[in-house]
Amino acid sequence: MSMPSDIRQRAEALTASERERFSALHPRSRQMAAEAGEHFPGGVPLHWMLDWETPFPLFVQRAEGSTVTDVDGHAYSDFCLGDTGAMFGHSPAPVTKAIAEQAANGLTAMLPSALTARVGQLLSDRFGLPFWQVTATASDANRAVVRWARALTGRRKVLVFDGCYHGQVEDAFVKLDGSTTKMKPSLLGQVVDIAENSIAVPFNDLDAVEAVLAKEDVALVLTEPALTNTAMVLPKEGYIEGLLAAARRHGTLVCIDETHTISTGPGGFTRAHGLEPDFFVLGKPIAGGLPAAVFGFTEKVEADMRRVLETKEPGYSGIGTTLSGNMLALAAMRACLEEVMTPGNYARMTALAEKLASGLRGEVSRHGLPWTVTQIGARAELVFSSRPLENGAEAAAAIDHTVERAIHLFLLNRNVLVTPFHNMTLVAPTTTQADVERLVARFGEALSALCGRAEV
C-alpha cells in the first residue's frame, strides 16, 4: 500500500508552498498565536489543536451551522465539525435555546435535574438499553464501563482491537506487534505495563477473538462497530454479531463505543443492525457539542451493579466526577435527542454524504489513483488503499501523513475544513449542496497538484 514516490515528493513541495500561503492569508491568527503562546504551549489550550499542519494555529471567531469563520474573516465549509463533537452543526438552535434557559436556572448542583427522567426515557427509546449514567466525556464513560465489567465478572483482562480508539482509556493503549500485544510506545507517563491485562486482536477476525475468550479470563470486549480513528475499517457482514455471540458463550461482557459511529443513524450502528450489547457508550455530539457522554447497560448488568454496591467496602468507587450529569448537560442532551438527532435530519445527512462520497470517488477515478472512499452514514473517508481495509494493520499501512496533510492544508487554504487526524469528513443537517460541491471541486484540484497536472 506504499504511496508512489512522485506523489509523496509533490506532497512535500505542496505542503511547503501551502504553509507560505496560509501565513500570508492569516496575519491576525499569527498575532493571536504569539499572544496566546505566552501562556499556552504552542498558543492553544489543548495540544491536539496543533495537528492541522499550519505554521501557526487558525483562530476561530465564530462557528455556526456548517460554517466556521476565522479571526481574519475567512469563512470555511466545515466537514470536520469538531471531529464529531459538532456533528449536527455548530450551536444547533434547540440546544443553544435549552442551554440559555437552563443557565438562568443553575448549571450544576450535584443533584438530579428535573429533566432526568425525560432524558433517561429518550436514551432508552433511542438506543434500546434500559439503564443509563452520564459522564463528562466518552473517555470517562469507557473507563467506567471497564471498571464495572471487572467488578461484575471478577476478571481482570480486557480485549480490544488493534487500531482501536477509545479516548484516554489506558486499557485501550495496546497494539499488536506480530501476534504479541504490546503497550503503545506513544503513551506518556505510563508506569504499569498495560499489556499485562489488555489483549489486542485483529479486527474482523472471529477466530482470534474466540481463541482469547476461550480462556474465560476476559471481563470485557471494548470495541467500536468500525475502526474509525485510523484509516476507516468497516466490519465484515456478521462480524459484530459473531463477536457478541462468542462473548456470551464465555461469560464476557461487551461494550460498543458509538462515539464516532453515531454517524450511522439515529440509534447508531447498534440500533441499525439490531445489536444487543451489555454496555453502550456515546460521547461527543450527544449534547450538541457541550462536554457530555453517556453509557447504557442492560437490566442484568444493573442488577449485578446493585449486588456489587451492596457488598463493596465504603468509599469512592473510582467511577464518576463532580460535574458528571450536571443540569446544563441534561438540558442540552434533552434538546439534542428530541429536536436535533431526528430521523429526518439523519436522512438528509446520509443522502448528502452519499453524494459527497460519490463525488470524491469520481475525482479519485479521474486522476487514476488506487484509493477508495468509505462511508458509514453521514461519515465519508478517503483511504489510501485500492480495496476496503479489513483490520488495524492494513489501516496503519494505508496511512500516509505526508500526502494526507498536503491535501488537508490545500483544502484549508481554499476555505474547506476536514478532520486533521485522517481523511474523515462529516455532513451535518446544516451542510448544503454547495458545501459538498466546493469540497469535491477543491479536492479534485488538490489531486491534480499531487499528480502534477497543469490544471492547477
Coordinates of C-alpha atoms in Angstrom, one line a residue:
M1 CA 0.0 0.0 0.0
S2 CA 3.0 2.3 -0.3
M3 CA 2.5 5.7 -1.9
P4 CA 4.2 6.4 -5.2
S5 CA 7.4 8.4 -4.6
D6 CA 6.5 11.1 -7.1
I7 CA 3.2 11.8 -5.3
R8 CA 5.0 12.0 -2.0
Q9 CA 7.6 14.4 -3.4
R10 CA 4.9 16.7 -4.8
A11 CA 3.1 16.4 -1.5
E12 CA 6.1 17.7 0.4
A13 CA 6.5 20.6 -2.0
L14 CA 2.8 21.3 -1.9
T15 CA 2.8 21.5 1.9
A16 CA 5.7 23.9 1.9
S17 CA 4.0 26.3 -0.6
E18 CA 0.6 26.0 1.2
R19 CA 2.2 26.9 4.5
E20 CA 3.5 30.0 3.0
R21 CA 0.1 30.8 1.6
F22 CA -1.5 30.2 4.9
S23 CA 0.9 32.6 6.6
A24 CA 0.1 35.3 4.1
L25 CA -3.7 34.8 4.5
H26 CA -3.8 34.8 8.3
P27 CA -1.9 37.7 9.9
R28 CA -4.5 38.1 12.7
S29 CA -4.2 34.4 13.6
R30 CA -0.4 34.7 13.6
Q31 CA -0.7 37.6 16.1
M32 CA -3.1 35.7 18.3
A33 CA -0.8 32.7 18.3
A34 CA 2.0 34.8 19.6
E35 CA -0.1 36.3 22.3
A36 CA -1.6 33.0 23.4
G37 CA 1.8 31.4 23.3
E38 CA 2.9 33.4 26.3
H39 CA 0.7 31.2 28.5
F40 CA -0.5 28.2 26.3
P41 CA 2.2 26.0 24.8
G42 CA 2.0 26.4 21.0
G43 CA -0.7 29.0 21.6
V44 CA -3.5 26.5 22.1
P45 CA -5.5 25.3 25.1
L46 CA -5.1 21.7 24.0
H47 CA -2.1 20.3 22.1
W48 CA -4.3 18.4 19.5
M49 CA -5.2 21.9 18.1
L50 CA -1.7 22.0 16.6
D51 CA -2.4 19.0 14.3
W52 CA -3.6 20.9 11.3
E53 CA -0.1 21.2 9.7
T54 CA -0.4 25.0 9.7
P55 CA 2.7 27.1 10.6
F56 CA 0.6 28.6 13.5
P57 CA -2.9 27.8 14.8
L58 CA -6.0 29.0 13.0
F59 CA -8.1 31.1 15.4
V60 CA -11.9 30.9 15.2
Q61 CA -14.1 34.0 15.5
R62 CA -17.4 32.2 15.0
A63 CA -18.8 28.8 14.3
E64 CA -22.4 28.5 13.2
G65 CA -24.2 25.7 11.4
S66 CA -21.6 24.2 9.0
T67 CA -19.6 27.4 8.6
V68 CA -16.5 28.4 10.6
T69 CA -15.2 32.0 10.3
D70 CA -11.7 32.8 11.4
V71 CA -10.4 36.0 13.0
D72 CA -9.1 37.1 9.6
G73 CA -12.6 37.0 8.2
H74 CA -12.3 33.8 6.1
A75 CA -15.4 31.6 6.1
Y76 CA -14.9 27.8 5.7
S77 CA -17.3 25.0 4.8
D78 CA -16.7 22.8 7.8
F79 CA -16.6 19.0 7.3
C80 CA -14.5 18.4 10.4
L81 CA -17.3 19.5 12.7
G82 CA -15.2 19.3 15.8
D83 CA -14.1 15.7 15.0
T84 CA -17.8 14.7 15.6
G85 CA -18.4 16.9 18.6
A86 CA -20.4 19.3 16.4
M87 CA -21.7 16.5 14.1
F88 CA -25.2 18.2 14.0
G89 CA -23.8 21.6 13.1
H90 CA -22.3 24.3 15.4
S91 CA -24.6 25.6 18.0
P92 CA -27.9 23.9 16.9
A93 CA -30.7 26.3 17.7
P94 CA -32.7 23.9 20.0
V95 CA -29.6 23.2 22.0
T96 CA -28.5 26.8 22.4
K97 CA -32.0 27.7 23.5
A98 CA -32.0 24.9 26.1
I99 CA -28.6 26.0 27.4
A100 CA -29.7 29.6 27.7
E101 CA -32.9 28.7 29.6
Q102 CA -31.1 26.2 31.9
A103 CA -28.2 28.6 32.6
A104 CA -30.6 31.0 34.1
N105 CA -31.8 28.2 36.5
G106 CA -28.5 26.7 37.5
L107 CA -25.5 24.9 35.9
T108 CA -24.6 22.2 38.4
A109 CA -25.7 21.2 41.9
M110 CA -24.6 17.6 42.4
L111 CA -28.3 16.8 42.4
P112 CA -30.5 15.4 39.7
S113 CA -32.2 17.8 37.2
A114 CA -36.0 17.8 36.8
L115 CA -35.2 16.6 33.2
T116 CA -33.5 13.4 34.4
A117 CA -36.5 11.1 33.9
R118 CA -37.2 12.5 30.4
V119 CA -33.6 12.2 29.3
G120 CA -33.5 8.6 30.6
Q121 CA -36.6 7.7 28.6
L122 CA -35.2 9.3 25.5
L123 CA -31.9 7.4 25.8
S124 CA -33.8 4.1 26.4
D125 CA -36.2 4.6 23.5
R126 CA -33.4 5.7 21.1
F127 CA -30.7 3.1 21.8
G128 CA -32.6 0.2 23.3
L129 CA -30.9 -0.1 26.7
P130 CA -33.0 0.4 29.8
F131 CA -30.4 2.0 32.2
W132 CA -28.0 4.9 31.8
Q133 CA -25.4 7.0 33.5
V134 CA -24.0 10.4 32.4
T135 CA -20.3 11.4 32.4
A136 CA -18.4 14.4 31.1
T137 CA -16.6 12.6 28.2
A138 CA -16.6 9.3 26.3
S139 CA -13.2 8.6 27.9
D140 CA -14.9 8.8 31.3
A141 CA -17.7 6.6 30.2
N142 CA -15.4 3.9 28.7
R143 CA -13.3 4.0 31.9
A144 CA -16.4 3.5 34.0
V145 CA -17.5 0.5 31.8
V146 CA -14.1 -1.1 32.1
R147 CA -14.1 -0.8 35.9
W148 CA -17.7 -2.0 36.2
A149 CA -17.0 -5.0 33.9
R150 CA -14.1 -6.1 36.1
A151 CA -16.1 -5.6 39.3
L152 CA -19.1 -7.6 37.9
T153 CA -17.2 -10.5 36.4
G154 CA -14.3 -10.8 38.9
R155 CA -12.0 -11.0 35.8
R156 CA -9.0 -8.6 35.1
K157 CA -8.5 -8.7 31.4
V158 CA -9.9 -6.5 28.6
L159 CA -10.0 -7.4 24.9
V160 CA -9.6 -4.5 22.4
F161 CA -8.8 -4.4 18.7
D162 CA -5.6 -3.4 17.1
G163 CA -6.1 0.1 15.7
C164 CA -8.9 0.9 18.1
Y165 CA -9.6 4.3 19.8
H166 CA -11.5 4.8 23.0
G167 CA -10.3 8.2 24.1
Q168 CA -7.9 8.4 27.1
V169 CA -8.8 4.9 28.4
E170 CA -5.5 3.4 29.4
D171 CA -6.7 -0.1 28.9
A172 CA -7.0 0.5 25.2
F173 CA -3.5 1.8 24.6
V174 CA -2.1 -1.5 23.3
K175 CA -1.3 -2.7 19.8
L176 CA -0.2 -5.9 18.0
D177 CA 3.4 -6.5 17.3
G178 CA 3.2 -9.5 15.1
S179 CA 1.0 -11.7 17.3
T180 CA 2.1 -10.2 20.6
T181 CA 0.2 -7.5 22.5
K182 CA 2.4 -4.5 23.4
M183 CA 1.7 -1.2 25.1
K184 CA 1.7 1.7 22.6
P185 CA 5.1 3.5 22.8
S186 CA 3.4 6.9 22.3
L187 CA 1.7 6.8 25.7
L188 CA 3.2 9.3 28.1
G189 CA 3.9 8.8 31.7
Q190 CA 2.7 5.2 31.9
V191 CA 4.4 3.3 34.7
V192 CA 2.5 0.0 34.6
D193 CA 2.6 -2.3 31.5
I194 CA -1.0 -2.2 30.2
A195 CA -0.3 -5.3 28.1
E196 CA -0.4 -7.3 31.3
N197 CA -4.2 -7.1 31.4
S198 CA -5.2 -5.8 28.0
I199 CA -5.2 -8.0 24.9
A200 CA -5.2 -6.7 21.3
V201 CA -6.5 -8.9 18.4
P202 CA -7.1 -8.1 14.7
F203 CA -10.4 -6.6 13.8
N204 CA -12.7 -8.7 11.7
D205 CA -11.0 -11.9 12.9
L206 CA -13.6 -14.0 14.9
D207 CA -11.1 -16.9 15.2
A208 CA -8.7 -14.7 17.1
V209 CA -11.5 -13.4 19.3
E210 CA -12.6 -17.0 20.1
A211 CA -9.1 -18.1 21.0
V212 CA -8.7 -15.3 23.6
L213 CA -12.2 -15.6 25.0
A214 CA -12.0 -19.4 25.4
K215 CA -9.6 -18.9 28.3
E216 CA -12.6 -17.3 30.1
D217 CA -10.5 -14.6 31.9
V218 CA -11.7 -11.6 29.9
A219 CA -14.0 -9.3 31.7
L220 CA -14.9 -7.0 28.7
V221 CA -14.6 -6.7 25.0
L222 CA -14.4 -3.0 24.2
T223 CA -15.0 -2.1 20.6
E224 CA -16.2 0.4 18.1
P225 CA -18.5 -1.2 15.4
A226 CA -16.0 0.1 12.9
L227 CA -12.4 1.2 13.4
T228 CA -12.7 5.0 13.0
N229 CA -9.7 6.8 14.3
T230 CA -7.3 5.3 11.8
A231 CA -7.9 4.7 8.1
M232 CA -11.5 3.5 8.4
V233 CA -12.2 -0.2 8.7
L234 CA -15.8 -1.4 8.3
P235 CA -16.9 -4.8 9.9
K236 CA -17.4 -7.8 7.7
E237 CA -21.0 -8.9 7.4
G238 CA -22.0 -10.8 10.6
Y239 CA -18.7 -10.0 12.4
I240 CA -20.1 -7.9 15.3
E241 CA -23.0 -10.4 15.7
G242 CA -20.4 -13.2 15.9
L243 CA -18.4 -11.3 18.4
L244 CA -21.4 -10.8 20.7
A245 CA -22.3 -14.5 20.4
A246 CA -18.7 -15.6 21.3
A247 CA -18.6 -13.3 24.3
R248 CA -21.9 -14.6 25.7
R249 CA -20.6 -18.2 25.3
H250 CA -17.6 -17.4 27.5
G251 CA -19.2 -15.1 30.1
T252 CA -17.5 -11.9 28.8
L253 CA -19.3 -8.6 28.7
V254 CA -19.3 -6.4 25.5
C255 CA -19.3 -2.6 25.2
I256 CA -20.0 -0.9 21.9
D257 CA -18.5 2.5 21.7
E258 CA -20.5 4.5 19.2
T259 CA -18.8 7.9 19.8
H260 CA -17.8 8.1 16.1
T261 CA -20.2 5.6 14.5
I262 CA -23.3 7.5 15.7
S263 CA -23.0 8.8 12.1
T264 CA -24.7 5.6 11.1
G265 CA -28.2 6.6 12.0
P266 CA -30.4 7.9 14.9
G267 CA -29.7 4.9 17.0
G268 CA -26.1 4.4 15.9
F269 CA -24.7 1.3 14.3
T270 CA -26.1 -0.7 17.3
R271 CA -29.8 0.0 16.6
A272 CA -29.4 0.0 12.8
H273 CA -28.1 -3.6 13.0
G274 CA -30.3 -4.8 15.9
L275 CA -27.3 -5.5 18.2
E276 CA -27.7 -6.2 21.9
P277 CA -24.5 -5.3 23.8
D278 CA -24.2 -5.3 27.6
F279 CA -22.9 -1.7 27.5
F280 CA -23.2 1.2 25.0
V281 CA -21.1 4.4 25.1
L282 CA -21.8 7.6 23.3
G283 CA -19.9 10.9 23.7
K284 CA -19.0 14.0 21.7
P285 CA -22.3 15.0 19.9
I286 CA -24.9 13.7 22.4
A287 CA -25.3 17.2 23.9
G288 CA -24.8 19.2 20.7
G289 CA -21.2 20.0 21.4
L290 CA -21.3 20.6 25.1
P291 CA -19.0 18.3 27.1
A292 CA -21.1 15.2 28.0
A293 CA -21.3 11.5 27.4
V294 CA -23.5 8.5 28.4
F295 CA -23.1 4.8 29.0
G296 CA -26.1 2.5 28.9
F297 CA -26.5 -1.1 30.2
T298 CA -28.9 -4.0 30.4
E299 CA -31.2 -5.0 33.2
K300 CA -28.9 -7.8 34.2
V301 CA -25.9 -5.5 34.4
E302 CA -27.9 -3.1 36.5
A303 CA -28.9 -5.9 38.9
D304 CA -25.3 -7.1 39.2
M305 CA -24.2 -3.5 39.8
R306 CA -26.6 -3.3 42.8
R307 CA -25.2 -6.5 44.1
V308 CA -21.7 -5.3 43.9
L309 CA -22.6 -1.9 45.5
E310 CA -24.3 -3.7 48.4
T311 CA -21.2 -5.7 49.2
K312 CA -18.3 -3.4 48.4
E313 CA -16.2 -1.6 51.0
P314 CA -17.3 2.0 51.8
G315 CA -15.5 4.8 49.9
Y316 CA -15.1 6.2 46.4
S317 CA -15.6 3.7 43.7
G318 CA -13.3 5.4 41.2
I319 CA -16.4 6.0 38.9
G320 CA -17.8 9.5 38.3
T321 CA -16.7 13.1 38.6
T322 CA -18.3 16.0 40.3
L323 CA -19.6 17.6 37.2
S324 CA -21.0 14.4 35.6
G325 CA -24.7 14.6 34.8
N326 CA -24.9 18.3 35.7
M327 CA -28.1 20.2 35.0
L328 CA -26.7 22.1 32.0
A329 CA -25.6 18.8 30.3
L330 CA -29.0 17.2 30.8
A331 CA -30.8 20.2 29.3
A332 CA -28.6 20.1 26.2
M333 CA -28.9 16.3 25.9
R334 CA -32.7 16.6 26.1
A335 CA -32.8 19.2 23.3
C336 CA -30.3 17.3 21.1
L337 CA -32.1 14.0 21.4
E338 CA -35.6 15.4 20.9
E339 CA -35.0 18.1 18.3
V340 CA -31.7 17.7 16.6
M341 CA -30.8 13.9 16.3
T342 CA -34.0 13.3 14.4
P343 CA -34.7 10.7 11.7
G344 CA -35.4 13.5 9.2
N345 CA -32.0 15.1 9.9
Y346 CA -30.2 11.8 9.6
A347 CA -31.9 11.0 6.3
R348 CA -30.8 14.3 4.9
M349 CA -27.2 13.9 6.3
T350 CA -26.8 10.4 4.9
A351 CA -28.2 11.3 1.4
L352 CA -25.8 14.3 1.1
A353 CA -22.9 12.2 2.4
E354 CA -23.6 9.7 -0.3
K355 CA -23.3 12.5 -2.9
L356 CA -20.1 13.6 -1.2
A357 CA -18.6 10.1 -1.3
S358 CA -19.6 9.7 -4.9
G359 CA -18.0 13.0 -5.8
L360 CA -14.8 12.1 -4.1
R361 CA -14.7 8.7 -5.8
G362 CA -15.2 10.4 -9.1
E363 CA -12.2 12.6 -8.5
V364 CA -10.0 9.7 -7.4
S365 CA -11.0 7.8 -10.5
R366 CA -10.5 10.8 -12.8
H367 CA -6.9 11.0 -11.6
G368 CA -6.3 7.3 -11.9
L369 CA -5.4 6.8 -8.2
P370 CA -5.7 3.4 -6.5
W371 CA -7.7 4.8 -3.5
T372 CA -11.1 4.1 -2.0
V373 CA -13.8 6.2 -0.2
T374 CA -15.5 4.5 2.7
Q375 CA -18.9 5.7 4.1
I376 CA -20.8 5.0 7.2
G377 CA -24.0 7.1 7.3
A378 CA -23.1 10.8 7.5
R379 CA -19.4 10.0 7.6
A380 CA -17.2 9.6 4.5
E381 CA -13.4 9.0 4.4
L382 CA -10.7 8.8 1.8
V383 CA -8.5 5.8 2.3
F384 CA -5.1 5.3 0.6
S385 CA -5.9 1.7 -0.4
S386 CA -7.1 0.1 -3.6
R387 CA -9.7 -2.0 -1.6
P388 CA -11.6 -1.7 1.6
L389 CA -9.5 -2.4 4.7
E390 CA -10.0 -5.4 6.9
N391 CA -8.0 -4.7 10.1
G392 CA -5.9 -2.2 12.0
A393 CA -2.6 -3.4 10.5
E394 CA -3.9 -2.7 7.0
A395 CA -5.2 0.6 8.2
A396 CA -1.8 1.6 9.6
A397 CA -0.1 0.6 6.4
A398 CA -2.5 2.7 4.3
I399 CA -1.8 5.9 6.2
D400 CA 0.5 8.4 4.6
H401 CA 0.7 11.5 6.7
T402 CA 2.8 13.5 4.1
V403 CA 0.1 13.2 1.4
E404 CA -2.8 13.4 3.9
R405 CA -1.5 16.7 5.4
A406 CA -0.8 18.2 2.0
I407 CA -4.4 17.6 1.0
H408 CA -5.8 19.0 4.2
L409 CA -3.7 22.2 4.1
F410 CA -4.6 22.7 0.4
L411 CA -8.3 22.4 1.3
L412 CA -8.0 24.7 4.3
N413 CA -6.3 27.4 2.2
R414 CA -9.3 27.2 -0.1
N415 CA -11.9 27.5 2.6
V416 CA -12.7 23.9 3.3
L417 CA -12.0 22.1 6.7
V418 CA -11.7 18.4 7.0
T419 CA -10.5 16.5 10.1
P420 CA -6.7 16.9 10.5
F421 CA -6.1 13.5 12.0
H422 CA -7.1 11.5 9.0
N423 CA -9.2 11.9 5.8
M424 CA -12.6 12.0 7.6
T425 CA -15.5 14.2 6.6
L426 CA -18.9 14.6 8.2
V427 CA -22.1 16.0 6.8
A428 CA -24.4 17.9 9.2
P429 CA -28.0 18.8 8.8
T430 CA -26.8 22.3 8.0
T431 CA -24.4 21.2 5.3
T432 CA -25.5 22.4 1.9
Q433 CA -25.2 21.0 -1.6
A434 CA -22.9 24.0 -2.4
D435 CA -20.6 23.0 0.5
V436 CA -20.4 19.5 -0.9
E437 CA -19.7 20.8 -4.4
R438 CA -17.0 23.1 -3.0
L439 CA -15.2 20.2 -1.2
V440 CA -15.3 17.9 -4.3
A441 CA -14.0 20.6 -6.6
R442 CA -11.2 21.7 -4.2
F443 CA -10.3 18.0 -3.6
G444 CA -10.0 17.5 -7.4
E445 CA -7.7 20.4 -7.6
A446 CA -5.6 19.0 -4.7
L447 CA -5.3 15.7 -6.6
S448 CA -4.3 17.5 -9.7
A449 CA -1.5 19.2 -7.8
L450 CA -0.3 15.9 -6.4
C451 CA -0.4 14.2 -9.8
G452 CA 1.5 17.0 -11.5
R453 CA -1.3 18.1 -13.8
A454 CA -1.3 21.5 -15.4
E455 CA -4.8 22.5 -14.4
V456 CA -3.6 23.7 -11.0

